[in-house]
mmCIF file of C-alpha atoms in Angstrom:
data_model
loop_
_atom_site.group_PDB
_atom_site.id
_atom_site.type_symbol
_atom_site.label_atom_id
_atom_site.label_comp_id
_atom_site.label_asym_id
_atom_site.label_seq_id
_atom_site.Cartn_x
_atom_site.Cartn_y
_atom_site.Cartn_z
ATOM 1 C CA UNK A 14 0.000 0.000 0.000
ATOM 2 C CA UNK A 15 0.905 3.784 -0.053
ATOM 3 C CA UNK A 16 3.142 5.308 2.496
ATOM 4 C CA UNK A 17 3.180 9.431 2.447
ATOM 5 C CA UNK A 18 5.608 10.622 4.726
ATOM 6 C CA UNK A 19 5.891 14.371 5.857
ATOM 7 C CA UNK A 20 8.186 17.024 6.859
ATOM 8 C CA UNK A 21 8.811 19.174 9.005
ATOM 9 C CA UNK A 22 6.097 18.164 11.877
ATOM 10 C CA UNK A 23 6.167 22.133 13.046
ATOM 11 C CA UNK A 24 6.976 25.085 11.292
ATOM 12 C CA UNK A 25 7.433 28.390 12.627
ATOM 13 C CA UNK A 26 7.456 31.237 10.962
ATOM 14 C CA UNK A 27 6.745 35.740 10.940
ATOM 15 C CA UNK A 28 3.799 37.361 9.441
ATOM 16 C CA UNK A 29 4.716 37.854 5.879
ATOM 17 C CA UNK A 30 7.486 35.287 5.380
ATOM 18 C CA UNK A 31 6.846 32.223 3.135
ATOM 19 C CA UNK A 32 5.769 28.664 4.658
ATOM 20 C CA UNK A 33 6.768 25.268 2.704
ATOM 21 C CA UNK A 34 6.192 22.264 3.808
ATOM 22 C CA UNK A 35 6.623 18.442 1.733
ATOM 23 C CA UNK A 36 5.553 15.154 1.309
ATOM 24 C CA UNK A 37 6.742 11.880 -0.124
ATOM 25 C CA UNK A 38 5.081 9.144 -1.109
ATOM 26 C CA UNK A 39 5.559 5.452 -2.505
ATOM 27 C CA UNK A 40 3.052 4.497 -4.866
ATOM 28 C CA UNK A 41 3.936 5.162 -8.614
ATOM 29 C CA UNK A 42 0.920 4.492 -9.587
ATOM 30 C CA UNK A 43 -0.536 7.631 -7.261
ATOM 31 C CA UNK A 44 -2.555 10.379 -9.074
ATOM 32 C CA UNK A 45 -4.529 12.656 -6.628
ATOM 33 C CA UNK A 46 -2.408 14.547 -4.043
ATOM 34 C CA UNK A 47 -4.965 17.015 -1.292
ATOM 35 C CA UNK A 48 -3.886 19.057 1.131
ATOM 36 C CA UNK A 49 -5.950 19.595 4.109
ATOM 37 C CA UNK A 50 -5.912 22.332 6.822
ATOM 38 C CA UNK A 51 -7.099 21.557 10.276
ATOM 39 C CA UNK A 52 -7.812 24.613 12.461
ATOM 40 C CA UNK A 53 -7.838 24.115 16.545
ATOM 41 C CA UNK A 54 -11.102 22.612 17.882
ATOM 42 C CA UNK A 55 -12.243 21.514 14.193
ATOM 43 C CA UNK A 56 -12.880 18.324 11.402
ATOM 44 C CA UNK A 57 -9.916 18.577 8.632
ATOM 45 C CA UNK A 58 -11.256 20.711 5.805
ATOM 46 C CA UNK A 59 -9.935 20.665 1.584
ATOM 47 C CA UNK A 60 -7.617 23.866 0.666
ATOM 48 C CA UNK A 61 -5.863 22.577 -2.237
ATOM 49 C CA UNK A 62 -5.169 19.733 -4.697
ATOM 50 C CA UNK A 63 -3.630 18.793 -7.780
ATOM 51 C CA UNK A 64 -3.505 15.841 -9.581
ATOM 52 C CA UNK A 65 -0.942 14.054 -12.001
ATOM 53 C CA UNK A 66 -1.060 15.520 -14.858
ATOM 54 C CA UNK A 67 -0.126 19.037 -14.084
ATOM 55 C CA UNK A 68 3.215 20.156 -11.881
ATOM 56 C CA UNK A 69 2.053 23.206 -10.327
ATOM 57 C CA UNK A 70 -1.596 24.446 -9.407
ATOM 58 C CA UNK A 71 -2.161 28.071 -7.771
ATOM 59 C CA UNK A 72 -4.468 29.426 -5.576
ATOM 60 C CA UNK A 73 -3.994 32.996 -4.415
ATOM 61 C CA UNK A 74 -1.535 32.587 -1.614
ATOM 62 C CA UNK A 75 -1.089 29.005 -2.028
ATOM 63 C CA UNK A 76 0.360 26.947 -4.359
ATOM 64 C CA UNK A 77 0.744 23.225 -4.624
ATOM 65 C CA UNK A 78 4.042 21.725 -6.401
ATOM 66 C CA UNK A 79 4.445 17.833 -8.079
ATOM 67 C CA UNK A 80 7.311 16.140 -8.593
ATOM 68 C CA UNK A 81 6.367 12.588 -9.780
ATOM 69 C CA UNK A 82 10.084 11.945 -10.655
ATOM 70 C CA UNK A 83 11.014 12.255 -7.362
ATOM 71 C CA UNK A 84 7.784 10.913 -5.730
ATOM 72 C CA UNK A 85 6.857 14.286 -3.851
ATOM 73 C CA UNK A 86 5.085 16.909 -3.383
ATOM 74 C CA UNK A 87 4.574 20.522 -1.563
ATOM 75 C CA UNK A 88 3.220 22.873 -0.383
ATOM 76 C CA UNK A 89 3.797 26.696 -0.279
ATOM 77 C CA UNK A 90 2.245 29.372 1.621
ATOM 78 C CA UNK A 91 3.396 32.775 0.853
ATOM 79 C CA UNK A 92 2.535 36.468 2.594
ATOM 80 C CA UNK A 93 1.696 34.039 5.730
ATOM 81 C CA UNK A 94 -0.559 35.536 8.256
ATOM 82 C CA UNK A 95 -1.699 34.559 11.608
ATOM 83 C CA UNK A 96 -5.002 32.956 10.257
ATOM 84 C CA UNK A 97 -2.564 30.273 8.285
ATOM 85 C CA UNK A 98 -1.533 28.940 11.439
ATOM 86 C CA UNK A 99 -3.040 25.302 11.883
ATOM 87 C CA UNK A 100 -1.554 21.811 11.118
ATOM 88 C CA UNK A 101 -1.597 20.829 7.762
ATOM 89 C CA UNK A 102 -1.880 17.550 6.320
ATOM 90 C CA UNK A 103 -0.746 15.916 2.609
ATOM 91 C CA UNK A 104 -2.486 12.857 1.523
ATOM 92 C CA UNK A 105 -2.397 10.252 -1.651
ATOM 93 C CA UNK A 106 -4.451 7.578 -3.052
ATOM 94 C CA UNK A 107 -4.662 3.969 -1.059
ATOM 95 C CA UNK A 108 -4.960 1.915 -4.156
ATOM 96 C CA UNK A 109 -4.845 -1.403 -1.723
ATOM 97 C CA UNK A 110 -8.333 0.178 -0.523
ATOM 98 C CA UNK A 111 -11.417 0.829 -2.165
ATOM 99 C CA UNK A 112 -11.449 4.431 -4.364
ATOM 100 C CA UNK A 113 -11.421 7.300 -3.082
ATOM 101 C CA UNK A 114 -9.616 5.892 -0.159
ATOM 102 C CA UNK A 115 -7.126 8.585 0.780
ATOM 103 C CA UNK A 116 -3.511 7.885 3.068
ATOM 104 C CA UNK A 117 -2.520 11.032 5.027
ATOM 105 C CA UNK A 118 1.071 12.484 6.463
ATOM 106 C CA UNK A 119 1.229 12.663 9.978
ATOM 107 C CA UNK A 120 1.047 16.456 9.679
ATOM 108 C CA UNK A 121 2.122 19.597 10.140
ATOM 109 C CA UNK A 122 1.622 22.007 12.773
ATOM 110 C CA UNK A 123 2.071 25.610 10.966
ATOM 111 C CA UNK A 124 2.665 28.610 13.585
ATOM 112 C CA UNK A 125 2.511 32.295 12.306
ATOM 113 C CA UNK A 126 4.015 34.896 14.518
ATOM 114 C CA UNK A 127 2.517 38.392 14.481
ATOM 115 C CA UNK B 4 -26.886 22.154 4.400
ATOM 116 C CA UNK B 5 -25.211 20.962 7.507
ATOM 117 C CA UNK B 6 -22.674 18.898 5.704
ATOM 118 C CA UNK B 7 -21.117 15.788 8.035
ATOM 119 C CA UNK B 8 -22.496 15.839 11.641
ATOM 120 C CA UNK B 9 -21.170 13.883 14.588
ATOM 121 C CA UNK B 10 -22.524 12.895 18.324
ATOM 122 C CA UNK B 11 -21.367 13.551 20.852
ATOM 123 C CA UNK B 12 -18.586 16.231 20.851
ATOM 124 C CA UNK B 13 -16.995 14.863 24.082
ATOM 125 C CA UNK B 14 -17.435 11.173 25.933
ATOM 126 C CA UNK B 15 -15.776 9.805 28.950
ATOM 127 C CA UNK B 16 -15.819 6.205 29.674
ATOM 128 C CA UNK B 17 -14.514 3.927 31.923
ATOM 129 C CA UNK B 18 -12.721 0.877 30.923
ATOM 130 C CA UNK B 19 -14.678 -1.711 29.557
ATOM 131 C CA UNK B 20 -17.812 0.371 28.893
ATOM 132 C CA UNK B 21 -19.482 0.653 25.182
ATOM 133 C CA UNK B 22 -20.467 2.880 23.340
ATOM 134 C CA UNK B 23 -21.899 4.066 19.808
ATOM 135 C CA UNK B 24 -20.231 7.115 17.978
ATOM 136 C CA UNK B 25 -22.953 8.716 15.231
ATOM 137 C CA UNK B 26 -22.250 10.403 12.223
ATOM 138 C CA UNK B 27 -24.680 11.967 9.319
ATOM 139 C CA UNK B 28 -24.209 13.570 6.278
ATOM 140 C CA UNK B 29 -26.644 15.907 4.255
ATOM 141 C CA UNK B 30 -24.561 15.930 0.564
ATOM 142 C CA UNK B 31 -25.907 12.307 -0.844
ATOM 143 C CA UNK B 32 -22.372 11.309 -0.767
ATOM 144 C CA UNK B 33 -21.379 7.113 -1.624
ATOM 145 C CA UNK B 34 -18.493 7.025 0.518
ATOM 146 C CA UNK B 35 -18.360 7.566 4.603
ATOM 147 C CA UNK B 36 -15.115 7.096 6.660
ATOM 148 C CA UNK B 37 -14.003 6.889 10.407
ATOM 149 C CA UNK B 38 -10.734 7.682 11.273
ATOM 150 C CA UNK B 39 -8.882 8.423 14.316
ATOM 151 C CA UNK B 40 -6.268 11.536 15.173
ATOM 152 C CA UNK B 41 -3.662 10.386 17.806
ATOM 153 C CA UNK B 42 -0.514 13.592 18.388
ATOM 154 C CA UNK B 43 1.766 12.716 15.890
ATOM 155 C CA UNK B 44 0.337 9.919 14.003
ATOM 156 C CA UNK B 45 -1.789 11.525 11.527
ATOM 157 C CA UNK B 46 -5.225 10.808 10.319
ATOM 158 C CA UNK B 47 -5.757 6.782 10.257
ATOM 159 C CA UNK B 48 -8.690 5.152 8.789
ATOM 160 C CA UNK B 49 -10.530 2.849 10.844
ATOM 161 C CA UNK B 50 -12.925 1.723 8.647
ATOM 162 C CA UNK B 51 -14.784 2.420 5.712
ATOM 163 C CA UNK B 52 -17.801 2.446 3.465
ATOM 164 C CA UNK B 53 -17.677 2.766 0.102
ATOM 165 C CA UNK B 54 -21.419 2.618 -0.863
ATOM 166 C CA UNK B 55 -25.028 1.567 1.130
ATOM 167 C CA UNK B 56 -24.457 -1.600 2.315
ATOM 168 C CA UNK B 57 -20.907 -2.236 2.849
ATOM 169 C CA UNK B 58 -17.984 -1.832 4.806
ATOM 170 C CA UNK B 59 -14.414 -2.744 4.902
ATOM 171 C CA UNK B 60 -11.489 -2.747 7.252
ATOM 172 C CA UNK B 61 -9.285 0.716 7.301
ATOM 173 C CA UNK B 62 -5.715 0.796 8.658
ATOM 174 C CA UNK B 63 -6.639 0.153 12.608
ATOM 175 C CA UNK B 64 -9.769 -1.514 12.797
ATOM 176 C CA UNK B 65 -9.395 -3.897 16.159
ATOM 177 C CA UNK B 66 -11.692 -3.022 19.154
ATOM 178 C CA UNK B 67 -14.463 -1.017 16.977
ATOM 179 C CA UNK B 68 -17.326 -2.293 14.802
ATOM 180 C CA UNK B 69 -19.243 0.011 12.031
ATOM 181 C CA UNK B 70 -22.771 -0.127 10.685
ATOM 182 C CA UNK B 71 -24.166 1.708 7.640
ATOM 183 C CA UNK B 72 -27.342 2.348 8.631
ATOM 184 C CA UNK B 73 -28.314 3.565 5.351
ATOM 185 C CA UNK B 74 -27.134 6.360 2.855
ATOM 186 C CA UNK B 75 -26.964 9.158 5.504
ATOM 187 C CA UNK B 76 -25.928 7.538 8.614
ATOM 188 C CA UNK B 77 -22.143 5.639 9.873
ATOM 189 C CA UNK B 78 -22.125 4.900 13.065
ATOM 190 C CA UNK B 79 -19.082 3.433 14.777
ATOM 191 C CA UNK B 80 -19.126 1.058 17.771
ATOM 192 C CA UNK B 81 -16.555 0.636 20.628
ATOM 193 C CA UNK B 82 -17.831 -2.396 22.219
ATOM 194 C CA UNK B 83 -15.726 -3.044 25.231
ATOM 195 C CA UNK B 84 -13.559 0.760 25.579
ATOM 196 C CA UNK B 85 -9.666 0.398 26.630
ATOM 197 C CA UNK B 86 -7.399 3.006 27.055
ATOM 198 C CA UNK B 87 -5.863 3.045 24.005
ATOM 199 C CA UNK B 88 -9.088 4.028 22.432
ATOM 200 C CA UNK B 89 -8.650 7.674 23.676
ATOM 201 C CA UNK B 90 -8.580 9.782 20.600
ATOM 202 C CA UNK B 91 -10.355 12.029 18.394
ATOM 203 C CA UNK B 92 -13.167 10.701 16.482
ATOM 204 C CA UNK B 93 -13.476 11.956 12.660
ATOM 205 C CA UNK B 94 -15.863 11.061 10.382
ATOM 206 C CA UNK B 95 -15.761 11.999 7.223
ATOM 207 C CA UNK B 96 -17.904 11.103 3.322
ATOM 208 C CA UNK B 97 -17.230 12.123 -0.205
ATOM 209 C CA UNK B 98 -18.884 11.342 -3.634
ATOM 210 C CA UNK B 99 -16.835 8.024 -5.408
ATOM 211 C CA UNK B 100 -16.534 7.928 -9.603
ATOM 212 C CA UNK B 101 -13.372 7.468 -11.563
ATOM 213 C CA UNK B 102 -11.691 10.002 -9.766
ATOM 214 C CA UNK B 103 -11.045 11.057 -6.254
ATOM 215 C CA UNK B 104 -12.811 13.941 -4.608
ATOM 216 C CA UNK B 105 -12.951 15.907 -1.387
ATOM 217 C CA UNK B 106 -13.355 14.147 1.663
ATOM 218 C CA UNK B 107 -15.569 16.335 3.931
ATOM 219 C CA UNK B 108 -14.768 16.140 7.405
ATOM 220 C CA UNK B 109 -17.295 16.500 10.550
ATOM 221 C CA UNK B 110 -16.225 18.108 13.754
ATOM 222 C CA UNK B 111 -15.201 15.063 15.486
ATOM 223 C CA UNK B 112 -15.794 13.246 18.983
ATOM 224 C CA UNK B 113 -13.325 13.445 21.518
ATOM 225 C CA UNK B 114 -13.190 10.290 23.150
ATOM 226 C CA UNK B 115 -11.541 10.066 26.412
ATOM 227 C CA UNK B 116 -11.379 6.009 28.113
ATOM 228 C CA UNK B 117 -10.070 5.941 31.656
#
């Protein structure tokens, strides 16, 4: 089965600076890469994803990067502000499960300083 | 729409005591999930549904039990509660095709066995 691994497990950065954080992951065969955000007290919730067949997807201050090559991926944060702080997690496919199954990093904690 | 609901927010039990985590979702989604968050281990799937009227085995599924009650409804079961079950509860559903799609994530149940 898959195994995503991810790094670093906190990150701490100033308002303004930019945030990156990566994943790695096993499964050739892996075509759907998510990245959830997860703020204190609440469920996981979608903020970006891209899938195999592009190597960069944007979304205003966020950006998601794919490497299939290399088997990773990332994610980049720029202009962060105190609202970005959360833990973040990275996810792929689970191909030994049924679809849509989805294997997650162990996550990021993000912390913006003001 | 209320999206994926969960009861209770917060349970203590003692040892040995059972119990029945509910979860609902409004969006007509196929596919419902439990998972677990433990600090530093990530999300990890417990079980699984993939449509009405199954359910398969996740990552860690000893010591709970899952029923889909029907299209809306995935409740999870902790028959006989140790220790190790303390955790946070998420369940979570998403529409299944060729592709993958967001998983939507409820609040969660923080579980607390003493």
């Amino acid at each position: 089965g898959e195994n995503v691994e991810q790094h670093p497990s906190t990150l701490s950065v100033q308002e303004g600076d930019s945030a990156v954080i990566k994943c790695t992951y096993s499964d050739s065969a892996s075509n759907y890469f998510p990245w959830y955000k997860q703020e204190l007290g609440k469920g996981p919730q979608l903020i970006i994803d891209i899938r195999s067949n592009v190597g960069e997807k944007k979304d205003q201050r966020i950006a998601v990067t794919l490497n299939k090559t290399a088997k990773h991926f990332s994610l980049h944060i720029t202009e962060t502000q105190p609202e970005d702080s959360a833990v973040y997690f990275c996810a792929a496919p689970n191909y030994g499960g049924s679809q849509g199954n989805l294997i997650f990093g162990k996550g990021t904690k993000l912390s913006v300083k003001p | 729409n209320a999206g994926v609901t969960q009861t209770p927010k917060f349970q203590v039990l003692k040892t040995g005591q059972s119990m029945t985590l509910q979860c609902a979702q409004d969006m007509n989604h196929n596919s419902m999930y439990w998972y677990r968050q433990d600090p530093g281990m990530g999300l990890r799937l417990i079980y699984y549904s993939a449509s009405e009227g199954t359910t398969d085995k996740g990552e860690v599924p000893n010591g709970y039990n899952v029923s889909r009650l029907n299209k809306r409804e995935f409740s999870l079961r902790l028959e006989s509660a140790a220790p190790s079950q303390t955790s946070v509860y998420f369940c979570a559903s998403t529409t299944t095709g060729n592709s993958y799609n967001e998983q939507f994530f409820g609040p969660g149940t923080r579980l607390t066995v003493l």
